[in-house]
Coordinates of C-alpha atoms in Angstrom, one line a residue:
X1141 CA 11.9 -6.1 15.1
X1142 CA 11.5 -6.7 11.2
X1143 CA 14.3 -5.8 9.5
X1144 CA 14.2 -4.2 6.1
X1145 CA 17.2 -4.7 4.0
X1146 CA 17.8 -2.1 1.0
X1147 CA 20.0 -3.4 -1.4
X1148 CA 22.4 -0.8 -3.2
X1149 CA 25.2 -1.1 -5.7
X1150 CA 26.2 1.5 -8.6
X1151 CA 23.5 2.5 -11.3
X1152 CA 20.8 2.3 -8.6
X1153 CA 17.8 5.0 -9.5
X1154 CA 18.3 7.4 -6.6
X1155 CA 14.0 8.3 -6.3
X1156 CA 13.1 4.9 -6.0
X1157 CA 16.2 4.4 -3.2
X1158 CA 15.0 7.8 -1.1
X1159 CA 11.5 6.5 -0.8
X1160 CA 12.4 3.1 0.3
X1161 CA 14.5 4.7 3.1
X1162 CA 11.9 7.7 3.6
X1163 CA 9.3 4.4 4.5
X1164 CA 11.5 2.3 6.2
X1165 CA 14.1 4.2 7.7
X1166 CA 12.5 6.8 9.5
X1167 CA 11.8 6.7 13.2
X1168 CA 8.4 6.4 13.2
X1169 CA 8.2 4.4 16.5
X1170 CA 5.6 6.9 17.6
X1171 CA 3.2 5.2 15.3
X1172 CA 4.7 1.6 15.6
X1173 CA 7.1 0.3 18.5
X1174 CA 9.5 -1.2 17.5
X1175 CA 9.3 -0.3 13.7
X1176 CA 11.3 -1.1 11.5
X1177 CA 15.3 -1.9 12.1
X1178 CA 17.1 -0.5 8.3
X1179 CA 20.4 -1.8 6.7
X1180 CA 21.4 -0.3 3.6
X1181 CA 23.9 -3.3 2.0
X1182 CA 26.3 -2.7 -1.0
X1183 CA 29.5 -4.1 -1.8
X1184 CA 31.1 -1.0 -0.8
X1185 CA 30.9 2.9 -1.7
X1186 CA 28.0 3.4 -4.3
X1187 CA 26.9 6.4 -6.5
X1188 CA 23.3 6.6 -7.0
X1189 CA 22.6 9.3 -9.9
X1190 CA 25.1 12.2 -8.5
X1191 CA 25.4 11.0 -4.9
X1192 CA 28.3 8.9 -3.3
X1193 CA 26.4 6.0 -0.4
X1194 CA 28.0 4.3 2.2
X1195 CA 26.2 0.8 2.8
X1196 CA 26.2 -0.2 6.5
X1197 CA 26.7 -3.4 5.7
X1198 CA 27.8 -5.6 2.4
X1199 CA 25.0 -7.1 0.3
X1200 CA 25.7 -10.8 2.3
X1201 CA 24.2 -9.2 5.0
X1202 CA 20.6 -9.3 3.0
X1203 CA 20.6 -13.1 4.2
X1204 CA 19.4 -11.4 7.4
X1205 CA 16.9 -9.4 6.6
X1206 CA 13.6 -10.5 6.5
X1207 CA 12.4 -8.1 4.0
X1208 CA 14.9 -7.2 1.0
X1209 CA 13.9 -4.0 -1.2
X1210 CA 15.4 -3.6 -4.9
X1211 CA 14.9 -0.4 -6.0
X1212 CA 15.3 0.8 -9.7
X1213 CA 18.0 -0.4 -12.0
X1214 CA 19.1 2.2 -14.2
X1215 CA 20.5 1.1 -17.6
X1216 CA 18.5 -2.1 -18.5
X1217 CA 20.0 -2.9 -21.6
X1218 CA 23.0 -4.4 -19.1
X1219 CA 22.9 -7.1 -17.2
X1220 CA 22.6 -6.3 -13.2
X1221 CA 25.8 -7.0 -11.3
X1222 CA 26.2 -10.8 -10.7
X1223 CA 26.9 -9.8 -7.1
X1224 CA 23.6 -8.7 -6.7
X1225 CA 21.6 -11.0 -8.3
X1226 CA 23.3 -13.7 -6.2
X1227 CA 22.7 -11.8 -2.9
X1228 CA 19.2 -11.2 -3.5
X1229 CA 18.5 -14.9 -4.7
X1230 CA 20.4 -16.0 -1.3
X1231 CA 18.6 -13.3 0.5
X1232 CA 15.5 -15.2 -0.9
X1233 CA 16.4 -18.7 -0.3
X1234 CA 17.2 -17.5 3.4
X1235 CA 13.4 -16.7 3.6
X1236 CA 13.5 -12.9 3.0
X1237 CA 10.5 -11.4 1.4
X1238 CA 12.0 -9.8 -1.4
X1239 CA 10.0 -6.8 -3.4
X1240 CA 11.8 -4.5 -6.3
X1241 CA 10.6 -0.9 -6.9
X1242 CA 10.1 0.1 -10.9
X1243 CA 13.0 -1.8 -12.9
X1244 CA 14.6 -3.5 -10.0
X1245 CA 12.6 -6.2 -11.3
X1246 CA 15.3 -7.0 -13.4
X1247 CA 17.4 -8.1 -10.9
X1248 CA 14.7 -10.3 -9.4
X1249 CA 14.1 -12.0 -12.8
X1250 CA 18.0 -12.4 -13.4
X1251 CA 17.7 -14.2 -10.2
X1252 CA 15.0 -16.6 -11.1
X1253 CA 12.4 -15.7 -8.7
X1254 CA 9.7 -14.3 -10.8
X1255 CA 10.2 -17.5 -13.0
X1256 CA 6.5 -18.7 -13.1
X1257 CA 5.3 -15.6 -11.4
X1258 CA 3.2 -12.8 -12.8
X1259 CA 5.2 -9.4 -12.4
X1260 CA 5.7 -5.7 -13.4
X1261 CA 8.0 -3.2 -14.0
X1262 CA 7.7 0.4 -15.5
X1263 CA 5.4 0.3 -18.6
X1264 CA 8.2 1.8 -20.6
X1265 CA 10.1 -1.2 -19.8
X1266 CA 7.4 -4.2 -19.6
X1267 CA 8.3 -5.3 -23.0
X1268 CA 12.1 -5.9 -22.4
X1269 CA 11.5 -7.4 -19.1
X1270 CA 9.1 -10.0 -21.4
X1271 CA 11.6 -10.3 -23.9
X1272 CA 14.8 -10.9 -22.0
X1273 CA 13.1 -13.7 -19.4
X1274 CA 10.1 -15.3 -21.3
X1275 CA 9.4 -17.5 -18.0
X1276 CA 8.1 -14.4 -16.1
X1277 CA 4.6 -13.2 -17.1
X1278 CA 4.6 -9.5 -17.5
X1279 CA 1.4 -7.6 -16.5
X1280 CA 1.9 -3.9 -18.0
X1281 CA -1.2 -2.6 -16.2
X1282 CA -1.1 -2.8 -12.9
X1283 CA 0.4 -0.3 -9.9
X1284 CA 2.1 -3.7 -8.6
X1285 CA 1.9 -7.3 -7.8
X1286 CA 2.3 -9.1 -4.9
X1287 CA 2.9 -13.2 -4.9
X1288 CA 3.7 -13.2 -1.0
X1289 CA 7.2 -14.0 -0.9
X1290 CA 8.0 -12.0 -3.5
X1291 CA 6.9 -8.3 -4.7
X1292 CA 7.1 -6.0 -7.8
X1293 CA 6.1 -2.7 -9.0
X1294 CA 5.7 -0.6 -11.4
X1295 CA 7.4 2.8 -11.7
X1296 CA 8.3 6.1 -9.4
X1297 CA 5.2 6.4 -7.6
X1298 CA 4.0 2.9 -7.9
X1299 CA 7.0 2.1 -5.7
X1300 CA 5.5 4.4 -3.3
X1301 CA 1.9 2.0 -3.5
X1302 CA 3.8 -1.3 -3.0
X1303 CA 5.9 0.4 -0.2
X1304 CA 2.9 1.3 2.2
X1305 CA 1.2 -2.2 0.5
X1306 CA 4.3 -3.9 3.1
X1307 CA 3.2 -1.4 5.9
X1308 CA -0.1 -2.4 5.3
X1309 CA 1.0 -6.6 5.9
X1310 CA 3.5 -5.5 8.7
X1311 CA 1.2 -3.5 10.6
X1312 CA -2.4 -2.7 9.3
X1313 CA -4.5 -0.4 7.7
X1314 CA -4.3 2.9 10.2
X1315 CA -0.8 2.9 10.6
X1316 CA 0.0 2.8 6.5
X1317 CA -2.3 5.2 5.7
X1318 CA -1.2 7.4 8.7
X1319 CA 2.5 7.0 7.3
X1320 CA 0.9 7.9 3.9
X1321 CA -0.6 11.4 5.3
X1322 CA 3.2 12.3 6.7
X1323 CA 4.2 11.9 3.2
X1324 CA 1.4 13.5 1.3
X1325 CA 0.8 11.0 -0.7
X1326 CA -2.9 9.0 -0.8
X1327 CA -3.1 5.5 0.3
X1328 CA -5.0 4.5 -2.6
X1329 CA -4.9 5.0 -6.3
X1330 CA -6.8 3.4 -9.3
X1331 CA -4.9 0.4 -10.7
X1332 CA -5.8 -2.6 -12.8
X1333 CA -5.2 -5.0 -9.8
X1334 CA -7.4 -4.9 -6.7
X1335 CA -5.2 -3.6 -3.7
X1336 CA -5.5 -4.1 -0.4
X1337 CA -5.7 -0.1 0.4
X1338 CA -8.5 2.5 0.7
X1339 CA -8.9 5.8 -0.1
X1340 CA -8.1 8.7 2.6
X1341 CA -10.0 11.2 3.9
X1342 CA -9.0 14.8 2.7
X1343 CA -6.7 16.8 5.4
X1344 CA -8.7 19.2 7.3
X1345 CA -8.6 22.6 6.0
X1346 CA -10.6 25.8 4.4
X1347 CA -12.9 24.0 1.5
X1348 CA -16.5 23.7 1.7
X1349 CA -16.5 20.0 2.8
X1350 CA -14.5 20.5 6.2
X1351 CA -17.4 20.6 8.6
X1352 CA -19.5 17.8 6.6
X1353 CA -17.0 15.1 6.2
X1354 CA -15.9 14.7 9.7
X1355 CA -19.8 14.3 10.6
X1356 CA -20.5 11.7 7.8
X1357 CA -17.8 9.6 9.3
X1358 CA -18.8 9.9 13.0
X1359 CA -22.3 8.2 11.2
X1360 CA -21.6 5.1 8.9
X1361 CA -23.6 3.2 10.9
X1362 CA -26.8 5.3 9.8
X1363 CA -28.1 4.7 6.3
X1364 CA -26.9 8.1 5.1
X1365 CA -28.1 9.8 1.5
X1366 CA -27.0 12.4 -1.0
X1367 CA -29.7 14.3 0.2
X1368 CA -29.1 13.6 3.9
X1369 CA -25.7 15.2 3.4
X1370 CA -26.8 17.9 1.2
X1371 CA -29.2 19.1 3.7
X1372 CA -26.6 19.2 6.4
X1373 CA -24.3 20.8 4.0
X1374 CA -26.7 23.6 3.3
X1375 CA -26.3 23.2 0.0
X1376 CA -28.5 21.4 -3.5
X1377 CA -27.3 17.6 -4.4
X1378 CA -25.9 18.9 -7.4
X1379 CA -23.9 21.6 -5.6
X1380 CA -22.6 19.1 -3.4
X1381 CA -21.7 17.0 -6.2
X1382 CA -19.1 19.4 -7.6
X1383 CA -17.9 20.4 -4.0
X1384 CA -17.0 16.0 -3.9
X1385 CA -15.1 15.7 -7.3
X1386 CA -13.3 18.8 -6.7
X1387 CA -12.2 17.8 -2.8
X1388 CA -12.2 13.9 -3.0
X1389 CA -12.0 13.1 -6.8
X1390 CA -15.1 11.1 -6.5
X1391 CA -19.0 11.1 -6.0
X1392 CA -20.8 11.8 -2.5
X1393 CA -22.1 8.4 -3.1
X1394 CA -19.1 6.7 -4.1
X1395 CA -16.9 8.4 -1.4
X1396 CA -19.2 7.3 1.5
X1397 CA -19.3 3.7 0.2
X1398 CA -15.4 3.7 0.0
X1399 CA -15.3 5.4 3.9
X1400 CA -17.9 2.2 4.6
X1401 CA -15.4 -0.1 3.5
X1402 CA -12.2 1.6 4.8
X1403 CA -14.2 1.1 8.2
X1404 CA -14.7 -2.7 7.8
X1405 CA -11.2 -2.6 6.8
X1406 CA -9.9 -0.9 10.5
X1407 CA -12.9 -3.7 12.0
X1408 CA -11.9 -6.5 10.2
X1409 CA -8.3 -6.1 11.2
X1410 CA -8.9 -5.0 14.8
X1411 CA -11.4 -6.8 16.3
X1412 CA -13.1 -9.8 16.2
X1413 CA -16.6 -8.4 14.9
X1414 CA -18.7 -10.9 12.8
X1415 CA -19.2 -10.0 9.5
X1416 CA -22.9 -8.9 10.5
X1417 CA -22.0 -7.1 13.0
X1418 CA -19.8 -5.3 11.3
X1419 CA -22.1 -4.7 8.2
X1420 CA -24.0 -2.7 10.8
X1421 CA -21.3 -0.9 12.0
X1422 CA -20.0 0.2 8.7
X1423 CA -24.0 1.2 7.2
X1424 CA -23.8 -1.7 5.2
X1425 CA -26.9 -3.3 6.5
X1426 CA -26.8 -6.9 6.0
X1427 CA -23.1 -9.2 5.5
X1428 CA -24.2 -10.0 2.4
X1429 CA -24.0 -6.3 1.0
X1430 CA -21.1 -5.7 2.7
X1431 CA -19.5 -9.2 1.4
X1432 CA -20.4 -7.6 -1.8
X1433 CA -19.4 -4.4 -1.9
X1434 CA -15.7 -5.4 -0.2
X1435 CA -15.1 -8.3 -2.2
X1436 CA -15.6 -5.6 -5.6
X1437 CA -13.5 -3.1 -4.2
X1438 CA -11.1 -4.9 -2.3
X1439 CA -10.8 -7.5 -4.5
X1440 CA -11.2 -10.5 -1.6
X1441 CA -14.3 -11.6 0.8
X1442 CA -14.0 -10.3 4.2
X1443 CA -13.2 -13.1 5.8
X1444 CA -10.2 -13.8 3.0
X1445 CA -9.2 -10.0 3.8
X1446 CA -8.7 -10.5 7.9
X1447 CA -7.2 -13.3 8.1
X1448 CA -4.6 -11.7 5.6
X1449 CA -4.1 -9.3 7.9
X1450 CA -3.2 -11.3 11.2
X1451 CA -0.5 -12.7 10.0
X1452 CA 1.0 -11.2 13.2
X1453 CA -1.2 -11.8 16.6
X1454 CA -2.1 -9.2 18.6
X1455 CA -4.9 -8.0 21.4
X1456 CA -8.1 -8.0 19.4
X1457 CA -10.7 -5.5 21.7
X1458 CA -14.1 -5.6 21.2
X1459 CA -15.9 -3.5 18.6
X1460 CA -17.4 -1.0 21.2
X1461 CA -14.0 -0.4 22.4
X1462 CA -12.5 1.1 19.1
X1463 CA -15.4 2.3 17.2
X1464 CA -16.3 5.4 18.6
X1465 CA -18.8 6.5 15.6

């Protein structure tokens, strides 16, 4: 069982802290068995904004976690508690992956382990985490950064992207963005880095798209058009154009292209498809269109992207057993 560590002391941000324990410390072993196991480590009774906290555990327990989540430091013009920053560099040095949510990145420079790195913190804040440790390279335009070992991001909902980005790793694509649609919150949104997520489906419900999407995704294997789907939706391409951007955000076009490579995502991950195969499972024709199209919206080739994502080894079925389109 991986065990997630939250570490807590006085002048923690309290949204940052909720949402780490909303991810991590929920039972959610429906969706994952185990999930995770969650300590929450302090040197004692914390307040966090106008709450009182007792830790399970004191921050030396962080040595034995083998992921270690910083949330938001409050005042930045101090220093963060020595205590910390030595827990969290030992937690480090003991191999935890460490990741701080908005200004906890403080505490990770203070630490030395985004010496040499590229980070980020909350924009309104970038400047003075650049000032105060000139070793760290401080990217102010990106939803987060992750250099393996150790993980930042930027502020209040950004935590929430780098958050289901370690779902992602733990356990794959499905399971973080179901974890994502118990929230309410979308898997994906724009940032200047590429990001190993994809945009969701909307929820089922009363708008005009709730009979066509479904069918469009029990097809990405066809070579679906605009018009294809306007016909089905009984409706002009332009009308269906404004039905898209006010359901999805998007184009029809550029929706069904980010569904094509949310599927070779789930593939990629699941099974041990070839590339070409998959490119016909996903509409994509050929591997070298699909190599194309992920590597521009994912940010990595295929092959780069799965074996990031078996890190952990598990049964691999065969593409006809979990596509069902």
């Amino acid at each position: 069982m991986h065990h997630v560590a939250l570490a807590v002391t006085d002048g923690m941000l309290h949204f940052e802290l909720a949402l780490a324990c909303e991810v991590f410390g929920s039972d959610l072993t429906h969706l994952v068995d185990p999930w995770y196991r969650f300590t929450l480590c302090g040197p004692g009774p914390v307040t966090v904004g106008r709450f009182r906290m007792e830790p399970d555990a004191g921050l030396d327990a962080l040595t034995t976690a083998d992921t270690v989540i910083v949330p938001g430091w409050a005042d930045v013009d101090q220093d963060p508690p020595a205590e910390l920053v030595d827990a969290v560099r030992a937690a480090h040095e003991a191999g935890a992956r460490v990741a701080s949510l908005c200004t906890g990145a403080f505490v990770l420079a203070a630490a030395g382990l985004l010496d040499g790195w590229r980070a980020t913190t909350h924009w309104a804040h970038t400047s003075e985490l650049a000032r105060r440790h000139p070793r760290v390279t401080v990217d102010p335009d990106v939803l987060y950064v992750d250099n393996g070992s150790v993980l930042t991001s930027a502020g209040k909902a950004a935590a929430m992207d780098l958050c289901l980005h370690l779902v992602r790793l733990d356990h794959g694509t499905r399971v973080a963005n179901v974890v994502a649609r118990r929230l309410v919150v979308p898997p994906h949104r724009e940032g200047g880095q590429a990001q190993f997520v994809t945009t969701p489906v909307p929820e089922p419900g009363n708008h005009p798209l709730a009979e066509l999407l479904p069918w469009v995704l029990q097809r990405l294997d066809e070579p679906l058009t605009v018009e294809h789907l306007a016909q089905r939706a009984g409706m002009s391409s332009r009308h269906l154009a404004r039905h898209f951007k006010a359901v999805t955000g998007t184009t029809p076009l550029q929706w069904l292209l980010t569904q094509r490579i949310r599927h070779a995502q789930e593939l990629l991950e699941g099974t041990d498809a070839t590339v070409d195969t998959i490119a016909a499972a996903t509409g994509m024709g050929t591997a070298t269109t699909l190599r194309r199209h992920f590597s521009r919206t994912v940010g990595v080739p295929p092959d780069t992207y799965r074996r990031t994502f078996r890190s952990y080894e598990t049964p691999r079925p065969t593409l006809t057993d979990t596509d069902g389109r």
